[in-house]
Short mmCIF file of C-alpha atoms and ligand atoms in Angstrom, two decimals:
data_model
loop_
_atom_site.label_atom_id
_atom_site.label_comp_id
_atom_site.label_asym_id
_atom_site.label_seq_id
_atom_site.Cartn_x
_atom_site.Cartn_y
_atom_site.Cartn_z
CA UNK A 1 24.72 6.36 -142.47
CA UNK A 2 27.30 2.82 -141.97
CA UNK A 3 27.08 1.08 -145.10
CA UNK A 4 27.06 -2.16 -142.18
CA UNK A 5 24.31 -3.34 -140.19
CA UNK A 6 22.69 -6.16 -138.38
CA UNK A 7 19.27 -6.82 -140.45
CA UNK A 8 18.67 -6.14 -144.07
CA UNK A 9 15.37 -5.81 -145.11
CA UNK A 10 14.21 -6.72 -148.94
CA UNK A 11 10.60 -5.79 -149.55
CA UNK A 12 8.81 -2.76 -148.28
CA UNK A 13 5.77 -3.84 -147.78
CA UNK A 14 3.56 -4.70 -144.61
CA UNK A 15 5.91 -8.24 -143.62
CA UNK A 16 9.33 -6.53 -143.96
CA UNK A 17 7.97 -3.48 -142.86
CA UNK A 18 6.97 -5.12 -139.13
CA UNK A 19 10.08 -7.43 -139.80
CA UNK A 20 12.34 -4.21 -139.91
CA UNK A 21 9.35 -3.16 -136.62
CA UNK A 22 10.37 -5.96 -134.34
CA UNK A 23 14.16 -5.82 -135.11
CA UNK A 24 14.22 -2.64 -134.76
CA UNK A 25 12.89 -2.24 -130.97
CA UNK A 26 14.70 -5.47 -129.01
CA UNK A 27 17.87 -3.41 -130.52
CA UNK A 28 18.93 -4.49 -133.78
CA UNK A 29 20.56 -1.97 -136.53
CA UNK A 30 17.85 -2.63 -139.51
CA UNK A 31 18.51 -1.77 -143.23
CA UNK A 32 14.87 -1.25 -145.26
CA UNK A 33 15.59 -1.27 -148.69
CA UNK A 34 11.95 -0.73 -151.00
CA UNK A 35 12.19 -0.29 -155.01
CA UNK A 36 9.48 1.51 -155.22
CA UNK A 37 7.46 2.98 -151.69
CA UNK A 38 6.17 1.39 -147.97
CA UNK A 39 3.24 -0.84 -148.95
CA UNK A 40 3.48 0.54 -152.68
CA UNK A 41 2.11 -3.50 -153.52
CA UNK A 42 -0.24 -5.32 -152.04
CA UNK A 43 -0.05 -4.13 -149.10
CA UNK A 44 -2.02 -1.06 -149.64
CA UNK A 45 -3.97 -2.81 -152.40
CA UNK A 46 -5.52 -5.46 -149.57
CA UNK A 47 -8.88 -3.97 -147.79
CA UNK A 48 -7.64 -5.44 -144.54
CA UNK A 49 -9.35 -8.05 -143.41
CA UNK A 50 -8.44 -10.07 -140.14
CA UNK A 51 -10.65 -13.01 -140.69
CA UNK A 52 -9.42 -15.57 -138.50
CA UNK A 53 -13.56 -16.68 -138.76
CA UNK A 54 -14.30 -15.92 -142.50
CA UNK A 55 -10.98 -18.09 -143.94
CA UNK A 56 -10.17 -20.69 -142.07
CA UNK A 57 -12.55 -23.40 -141.79
CA UNK A 58 -10.99 -26.09 -139.70
CA UNK A 59 -7.34 -26.30 -137.59
CA UNK A 60 -3.91 -26.81 -138.49
CA UNK A 61 -0.49 -24.80 -138.17
CA UNK A 62 -1.72 -21.64 -140.26
CA UNK A 63 -4.38 -21.26 -139.06
CA UNK A 64 -3.44 -21.04 -135.40
CA UNK A 65 -0.57 -18.40 -136.00
CA UNK A 66 -3.04 -17.05 -137.53
CA UNK A 67 -5.24 -16.54 -134.75
CA UNK A 68 -2.04 -16.30 -132.39
CA UNK A 69 -1.73 -13.36 -134.82
CA UNK A 70 -5.24 -11.84 -134.58
CA UNK A 71 -4.54 -12.12 -130.31
CA UNK A 72 -1.73 -10.15 -130.86
CA UNK A 73 -3.24 -6.77 -133.08
CA UNK A 74 -5.65 -4.85 -129.84
CA UNK A 75 -2.29 -4.00 -128.30
CA UNK A 76 0.05 -3.14 -131.45
CA UNK A 77 -2.81 -0.61 -132.60
CA UNK A 78 -1.81 1.23 -129.13
CA UNK A 79 2.09 0.45 -128.99
CA UNK A 80 1.73 1.86 -133.44
CA UNK A 81 -0.02 4.66 -132.81
CA UNK A 82 2.63 5.81 -129.83
CA UNK A 83 5.07 4.64 -131.32
CA UNK A 84 4.31 6.31 -135.20
CA UNK A 85 1.92 8.29 -134.28
CA UNK A 86 -0.10 6.11 -136.86
CA UNK A 87 -3.61 4.86 -136.24
CA UNK A 88 -4.46 1.24 -137.46
CA UNK A 89 -7.31 1.96 -137.44
CA UNK A 90 -8.41 -1.05 -135.90
CA UNK A 91 -12.45 -2.50 -135.83
CA UNK A 92 -13.54 -4.76 -134.19
CA UNK A 93 -17.37 -4.73 -134.42
CA UNK A 94 -17.63 -8.48 -136.87
CA UNK A 95 -17.62 -10.41 -139.73
CA UNK A 96 -20.79 -12.34 -141.48
CA UNK A 97 -20.90 -15.22 -143.93
CA UNK A 98 -23.85 -15.60 -146.62
CA UNK A 99 -24.83 -18.31 -147.97
CA UNK A 100 -27.16 -18.19 -150.46
CA UNK A 101 -28.12 -22.37 -150.94
CA UNK A 102 -29.62 -24.76 -148.43
CA UNK A 103 -26.99 -26.82 -149.15
CA UNK A 104 -24.06 -24.57 -147.31
CA UNK A 105 -26.51 -24.17 -144.25
CA UNK A 106 -24.11 -27.49 -143.12
CA UNK A 107 -20.43 -26.56 -143.90
CA UNK A 108 -22.17 -23.13 -142.08
CA UNK A 109 -22.69 -25.27 -138.89
CA UNK A 110 -18.98 -27.20 -138.93
CA UNK A 111 -16.64 -23.85 -138.97
CA UNK A 112 -19.04 -22.56 -136.59
CA UNK A 113 -18.62 -25.64 -133.88
CA UNK A 114 -14.72 -25.13 -134.84
CA UNK A 115 -14.20 -21.22 -134.29
CA UNK A 116 -16.77 -21.82 -131.07
CA UNK A 117 -14.71 -24.67 -129.98
CA UNK A 118 -11.41 -22.06 -130.59
CA UNK A 119 -12.41 -19.90 -128.14
CA UNK A 120 -14.05 -17.58 -130.45
CA UNK A 121 -18.43 -17.11 -131.17
CA UNK A 122 -19.38 -17.49 -134.03
CA UNK A 123 -22.94 -19.04 -134.58
CA UNK A 124 -24.76 -19.56 -137.38
CA UNK A 125 -27.80 -16.68 -137.77
CA UNK A 126 -31.12 -16.56 -140.52
CA UNK A 127 -32.04 -13.90 -142.44
CA UNK A 128 -34.81 -12.94 -140.39
CA UNK A 129 -32.64 -12.62 -137.38
CA UNK A 130 -29.90 -10.27 -139.01
CA UNK A 131 -28.21 -7.65 -137.07
CA UNK A 132 -27.26 -5.69 -140.25
CA UNK A 133 -30.87 -4.45 -141.44
CA UNK A 134 -29.67 -3.57 -144.54
CA UNK A 135 -28.94 -6.03 -145.78
CA UNK A 136 -31.28 -8.64 -148.80
CA UNK A 137 -32.66 -11.19 -147.25
CA UNK A 138 -32.60 -13.16 -150.17
CA UNK A 139 -29.24 -15.69 -148.48
CA UNK A 140 -30.08 -18.82 -146.21
CA UNK A 141 -28.35 -18.48 -143.67
CA UNK A 142 -25.07 -16.79 -142.30
CA UNK A 143 -21.72 -17.21 -139.35
CA UNK A 144 -22.10 -14.35 -137.13
CA UNK A 145 -19.14 -13.94 -135.92
CA UNK A 146 -19.33 -10.42 -133.63
CA UNK A 147 -15.59 -10.18 -132.31
CA UNK A 148 -14.34 -10.89 -136.24
CA UNK A 149 -12.67 -7.34 -136.77
CA UNK A 150 -10.22 -5.58 -139.41
CA UNK A 151 -7.94 -2.29 -139.46
CA UNK A 152 -6.83 -0.33 -142.86
CA UNK A 153 -3.99 -1.95 -144.63
CA UNK A 154 -2.29 1.32 -145.80
CA UNK A 155 -1.86 2.80 -143.21
CA UNK A 156 -0.61 -0.56 -140.50
CA UNK A 157 2.21 -0.85 -142.77
CA UNK A 158 3.19 2.37 -143.18
CA UNK A 159 2.86 2.63 -138.81
CA UNK A 160 5.09 -0.62 -139.08
CA UNK A 161 6.99 1.11 -140.98
CA UNK A 162 7.62 4.67 -139.41
CA UNK A 163 7.31 2.75 -135.96
CA UNK A 164 10.74 1.00 -137.19
CA UNK A 165 12.56 4.31 -137.84
CA UNK A 166 11.50 5.45 -133.82
CA UNK A 167 13.42 2.83 -133.31
CA UNK A 168 16.73 3.65 -135.07
CA UNK A 169 15.89 1.88 -138.54
CA UNK A 170 17.14 2.91 -141.95
CA UNK A 171 14.96 3.04 -144.85
CA UNK A 172 15.34 4.38 -148.18
CA UNK A 173 12.45 4.31 -150.42
CA UNK A 174 13.70 3.74 -154.38
CA UNK A 175 16.61 1.91 -153.70
CA UNK A 176 16.07 -1.94 -155.95
CA UNK A 177 17.60 -4.84 -154.38
CA UNK A 178 20.36 -5.66 -157.27
CA UNK A 179 21.71 -8.57 -155.84
CA UNK A 180 22.43 -10.52 -152.89
CA UNK A 181 25.47 -12.04 -152.29
CA UNK A 182 26.76 -14.77 -150.93
CA UNK A 183 29.89 -16.12 -150.19
CA UNK A 184 31.58 -19.63 -149.40
CA UNK A 185 27.47 -20.38 -148.46
CA UNK A 186 26.46 -17.25 -146.70
CA UNK A 187 25.30 -14.00 -146.51
CA UNK A 188 27.40 -11.17 -146.83
CA UNK A 189 24.73 -8.79 -147.65
CA UNK A 190 23.76 -6.75 -150.73
CA UNK A 191 24.59 -4.78 -153.97
CA UNK A 192 21.64 -2.00 -154.98
CA UNK A 193 22.42 0.37 -158.32
CA UNK A 194 25.10 2.23 -156.53
CA UNK A 195 25.91 0.53 -153.30
CA UNK A 196 27.00 -2.86 -151.28
CA UNK A 197 24.99 -2.93 -147.73
CA UNK A 198 27.32 -5.92 -145.82
CA UNK A 199 24.70 -7.51 -143.51
CA UNK A 200 25.21 -11.23 -141.52
CA UNK A 201 21.10 -11.92 -141.82
CA UNK A 202 19.51 -10.71 -145.37
CA UNK A 203 15.27 -10.16 -145.46
CA UNK A 204 13.57 -10.97 -148.11
CA UNK A 205 10.08 -9.86 -147.58
CA UNK A 206 9.55 -9.30 -151.53
CA UNK A 207 5.88 -10.76 -152.34
CA UNK A 208 4.73 -11.75 -155.04
CA UNK A 209 8.48 -10.46 -156.19
CA UNK A 210 10.69 -12.87 -154.42
CA UNK A 211 10.57 -15.50 -156.94
CA UNK A 212 12.47 -12.82 -159.03
CA UNK A 213 15.30 -14.15 -156.19
CA UNK A 214 14.00 -17.45 -158.36
CA UNK A 215 17.66 -18.73 -157.60
CA UNK A 216 16.47 -18.65 -153.52
CA UNK A 217 12.89 -18.58 -154.38
CA UNK A 218 10.70 -20.79 -155.86
CA UNK A 219 7.23 -21.55 -156.62
CA UNK A 220 5.18 -18.72 -155.82
CA UNK A 221 2.01 -18.21 -158.33
CA UNK A 222 0.93 -14.55 -158.05
CA UNK A 223 -2.53 -14.01 -158.60
CA UNK A 224 -4.01 -10.35 -158.93
CA UNK A 225 -6.98 -9.15 -157.29
CA UNK A 226 -9.00 -5.93 -158.03
CA UNK A 227 -10.76 -3.84 -155.68
CA UNK A 228 -13.08 -0.78 -156.03
CA UNK A 229 -14.72 1.47 -152.65
CA UNK A 230 -17.30 2.84 -153.11
CA UNK A 231 -18.85 5.98 -150.52
CA UNK A 232 -22.68 6.27 -149.23
CA UNK A 233 -24.07 8.99 -147.34
CA UNK A 234 -24.58 7.28 -144.59
CA UNK A 235 -22.99 3.86 -143.23
CA UNK A 236 -25.30 0.63 -144.57
CA UNK A 237 -22.77 -1.83 -143.15
CA UNK A 238 -21.24 -1.79 -139.45
CA UNK A 239 -19.79 -5.48 -140.00
CA UNK A 240 -17.77 -7.15 -143.39
CA UNK A 241 -19.77 -9.21 -145.43
CA UNK A 242 -18.77 -11.58 -147.11
CA UNK A 243 -19.94 -14.68 -149.40
CA UNK A 244 -18.92 -16.79 -151.96
CA UNK A 245 -16.34 -14.54 -154.89
CA UNK A 246 -16.66 -10.94 -153.06
CA UNK A 247 -16.47 -8.58 -149.41
CA UNK A 248 -18.44 -5.28 -148.08
CA UNK A 249 -15.81 -4.13 -146.13
CA UNK A 250 -17.00 -0.91 -143.97
CA UNK A 251 -14.60 1.39 -143.67
CA UNK A 252 -14.20 5.10 -141.76
CA UNK A 253 -16.15 8.12 -143.50
CA UNK A 254 -18.65 6.13 -144.95
CA UNK A 255 -17.09 4.47 -146.95
CA UNK A 256 -16.81 0.68 -148.13
CA UNK A 257 -14.23 -1.95 -149.75
CA UNK A 258 -15.88 -4.72 -153.02
CA UNK A 259 -13.83 -6.56 -153.67
CA UNK A 260 -11.85 -8.58 -154.94
CA UNK A 261 -10.89 -10.78 -157.72
CA UNK A 262 -8.77 -13.89 -157.75
CA UNK A 263 -6.74 -13.76 -161.08
CA UNK A 264 -3.78 -16.29 -161.04
CA UNK A 265 -1.09 -15.58 -162.81
CA UNK A 266 -1.70 -12.24 -163.05
CA UNK A 267 0.91 -9.15 -162.31
CA UNK A 268 -0.63 -5.75 -163.85
CA UNK A 269 -2.46 -3.33 -162.23
CA UNK A 270 -5.15 -3.11 -164.92
CA UNK A 271 -8.62 -3.02 -163.36
CA UNK A 272 -11.19 -4.58 -165.72
CA UNK A 273 -15.14 -3.36 -166.75
CA UNK A 274 -16.16 -6.75 -165.50
CA UNK A 275 -14.33 -7.38 -163.77
CA UNK A 276 -15.88 -3.90 -161.90
CA UNK A 277 -19.16 -4.34 -163.08
CA UNK A 278 -18.72 -8.99 -161.51
CA UNK A 279 -17.57 -7.68 -158.18
CA UNK A 280 -20.65 -4.03 -157.79
CA UNK A 281 -23.46 -6.45 -159.36
CA UNK A 282 -22.56 -9.18 -156.28
CA UNK A 283 -21.52 -6.17 -154.48
CA UNK A 284 -25.30 -4.86 -155.15
CA UNK A 285 -26.68 -8.08 -154.39
CA UNK A 286 -25.74 -8.14 -151.23
CA UNK A 287 -26.22 -4.71 -149.88
CA UNK A 288 -28.81 -3.08 -152.92
CA UNK A 289 -28.21 0.20 -150.60
CA UNK A 290 -25.24 0.29 -152.56
CA UNK A 291 -26.95 1.79 -155.83
CA UNK A 292 -27.16 4.83 -154.70
CA UNK A 293 -23.00 5.32 -153.66
CA UNK A 294 -20.52 6.44 -155.03
CA UNK A 295 -17.79 5.08 -156.66
CA UNK A 296 -14.35 6.36 -155.74
CA UNK A 297 -11.47 4.27 -157.01
CA UNK A 298 -11.14 0.52 -158.04
CA UNK A 299 -7.39 -0.48 -157.75
CA UNK A 300 -5.64 -4.17 -157.72
CA UNK A 301 -2.81 -5.99 -156.22
CA UNK A 302 -1.35 -9.14 -156.28
CA UNK A 303 -1.22 -11.45 -153.57
CA UNK A 304 1.51 -14.73 -153.37
CA UNK A 305 1.35 -17.94 -153.27
CA UNK A 306 2.57 -21.01 -152.43
CA UNK A 307 2.31 -24.47 -154.23
CA UNK A 308 0.83 -26.23 -150.77
CA UNK A 309 -0.81 -21.90 -149.57
CA UNK A 310 1.36 -21.93 -146.32
CA UNK A 311 3.31 -19.06 -146.12
CA UNK A 312 7.63 -19.17 -146.89
CA UNK A 313 9.28 -18.22 -143.07
CA UNK A 314 12.42 -19.61 -142.35
CA UNK A 315 16.44 -19.52 -143.33
CA UNK A 316 17.03 -20.61 -147.12
CA UNK A 317 18.36 -24.06 -147.13
CA UNK A 318 22.00 -23.87 -148.22
CA UNK A 319 22.59 -20.25 -147.94
CA UNK A 320 23.31 -19.26 -143.67
CA UNK A 321 21.75 -16.11 -143.18
CA UNK A 322 19.30 -15.62 -145.86
CA UNK A 323 15.97 -15.57 -145.05
CA UNK A 324 12.27 -15.52 -147.21
CA UNK A 325 8.78 -14.33 -145.16
CA UNK A 326 6.71 -14.11 -147.82
CA UNK A 327 3.32 -16.01 -150.03
CA UNK A 328 0.85 -14.70 -147.27
CA UNK A 329 -1.69 -14.66 -150.12
CA UNK A 330 -5.16 -13.84 -149.01
CA UNK A 331 -4.29 -12.89 -145.45
CA UNK A 332 -0.70 -11.48 -144.93
CA UNK A 333 -2.09 -8.81 -143.11
CA UNK A 334 -3.94 -10.52 -140.53
CA UNK A 335 0.18 -12.47 -140.33
CA UNK A 336 2.43 -9.76 -140.53
CA UNK A 337 2.57 -9.31 -136.35
CA UNK A 338 3.15 -13.05 -136.00
CA UNK A 339 5.61 -13.48 -138.81
CA UNK A 340 7.99 -10.75 -137.83
CA UNK A 341 7.82 -12.14 -133.70
CA UNK A 342 8.79 -15.48 -135.15
CA UNK A 343 10.93 -14.09 -137.77
CA UNK A 344 12.82 -12.65 -135.28
CA UNK A 345 13.60 -15.16 -133.32
CA UNK A 346 14.14 -17.28 -135.81
CA UNK A 347 17.14 -15.35 -137.20
CA UNK A 348 17.79 -14.00 -133.67
CA UNK A 349 18.77 -17.51 -132.88
CA UNK A 350 15.38 -18.25 -129.57
CA UNK A 351 13.92 -21.22 -130.52
CA UNK A 352 10.15 -21.08 -131.83
CA UNK A 353 7.28 -23.61 -132.34
CA UNK A 354 8.71 -26.62 -134.27
CA UNK A 355 5.45 -26.98 -135.80
CA UNK A 356 5.75 -23.95 -137.37
CA UNK A 357 9.20 -23.95 -138.92
CA UNK A 358 8.39 -27.41 -139.69
CA UNK A 359 4.88 -26.25 -141.86
CA UNK A 360 6.96 -22.89 -142.82
CA UNK A 361 9.78 -24.40 -143.87
CA UNK A 362 11.27 -23.86 -147.19
CA UNK A 363 12.36 -27.03 -146.74
CA UNK A 364 9.13 -28.73 -147.53
CA UNK A 365 9.85 -28.50 -151.21
CA UNK A 366 13.01 -28.38 -153.30
CA UNK A 367 12.57 -25.12 -153.70
CA UNK A 368 16.85 -23.92 -153.74
CA UNK A 369 19.05 -24.13 -156.83
CA UNK A 370 22.53 -22.51 -156.02
N1 LIG B 401 -7.82 -10.51 -147.63
C1 LIG B 401 -8.76 -11.10 -149.06
C2 LIG B 401 -8.43 -10.84 -150.17
O1 LIG B 401 -6.81 -11.43 -150.95
O2 LIG B 401 -8.70 -10.86 -151.88
#
């Protein structure tokens, strides 16, 4: 195998795998190095919501970027099935955001107006008109977005990786990058445990671990999230249900993912009894029939959060050829397709949207001290 590549990607989560797919599809020779296995971290822990309507309440660069990313999913699902044989399990059965206080209804109405102006279907409905008959009706109102969707996060990430291999990318798991080699301000490759691989372009996509290369990326806060899944005898909900501090995401096989806690500065994968009790009690309040469900498993993942909540996407200042894609916080799965096309364009020297370039630039904070 050659030791020279057009691009080396460090980190095999959804950002690394999607970028490997996009670049290899465009004919580049790509090497992806992952210290564990593909989708070992946050990309497998995510519930897979494509929450453009649930997670965004006002216009911003990130909202527009998310919207563009969301629009890529239907075509992507077909392409990935063809190139990898993996079904990413795209479900477009809508989402509901429930509020429990009269005071919150105005906020829901504002979101519905904003989302409608942005071309989405969104309306505020009352418990009596609710589309999900098993929900408890003690909430005041809900924002209903019938086109909101979701995928299986681990399937998506593995499909990207397999499809990248289909297009000629080399993927090496259990291969830890020890150092990024920089000569005279220019990246020339990476060092692993026993080998050196060369490339003029290196892309770091290591989630919260990107800050381990702290000479290049700073100010990433890890935010642990705990989740569990349950299995029910019959399907209880079709839509994703979202409320303050808890969401329920219905999956195939009568599984429901219940998430998630938010624990800043925690990187361990422990799942605390208190967290499971809290999530289950919230979930049961929303969907009383969950009382009869069987607990399948619990897990935790770590979201990478930047200081201003916007991802870091772009070239590292003062190190020519070194790029970063991280800091997608709660929306890595949603943002991955657009991140990969944006980053591939930057890496290939193509013209990109200047607003995104500025908003997600690593130069917007003092991150570098090489
Ligand atoms: N995407 C939802 C979460 O991070 O919990």
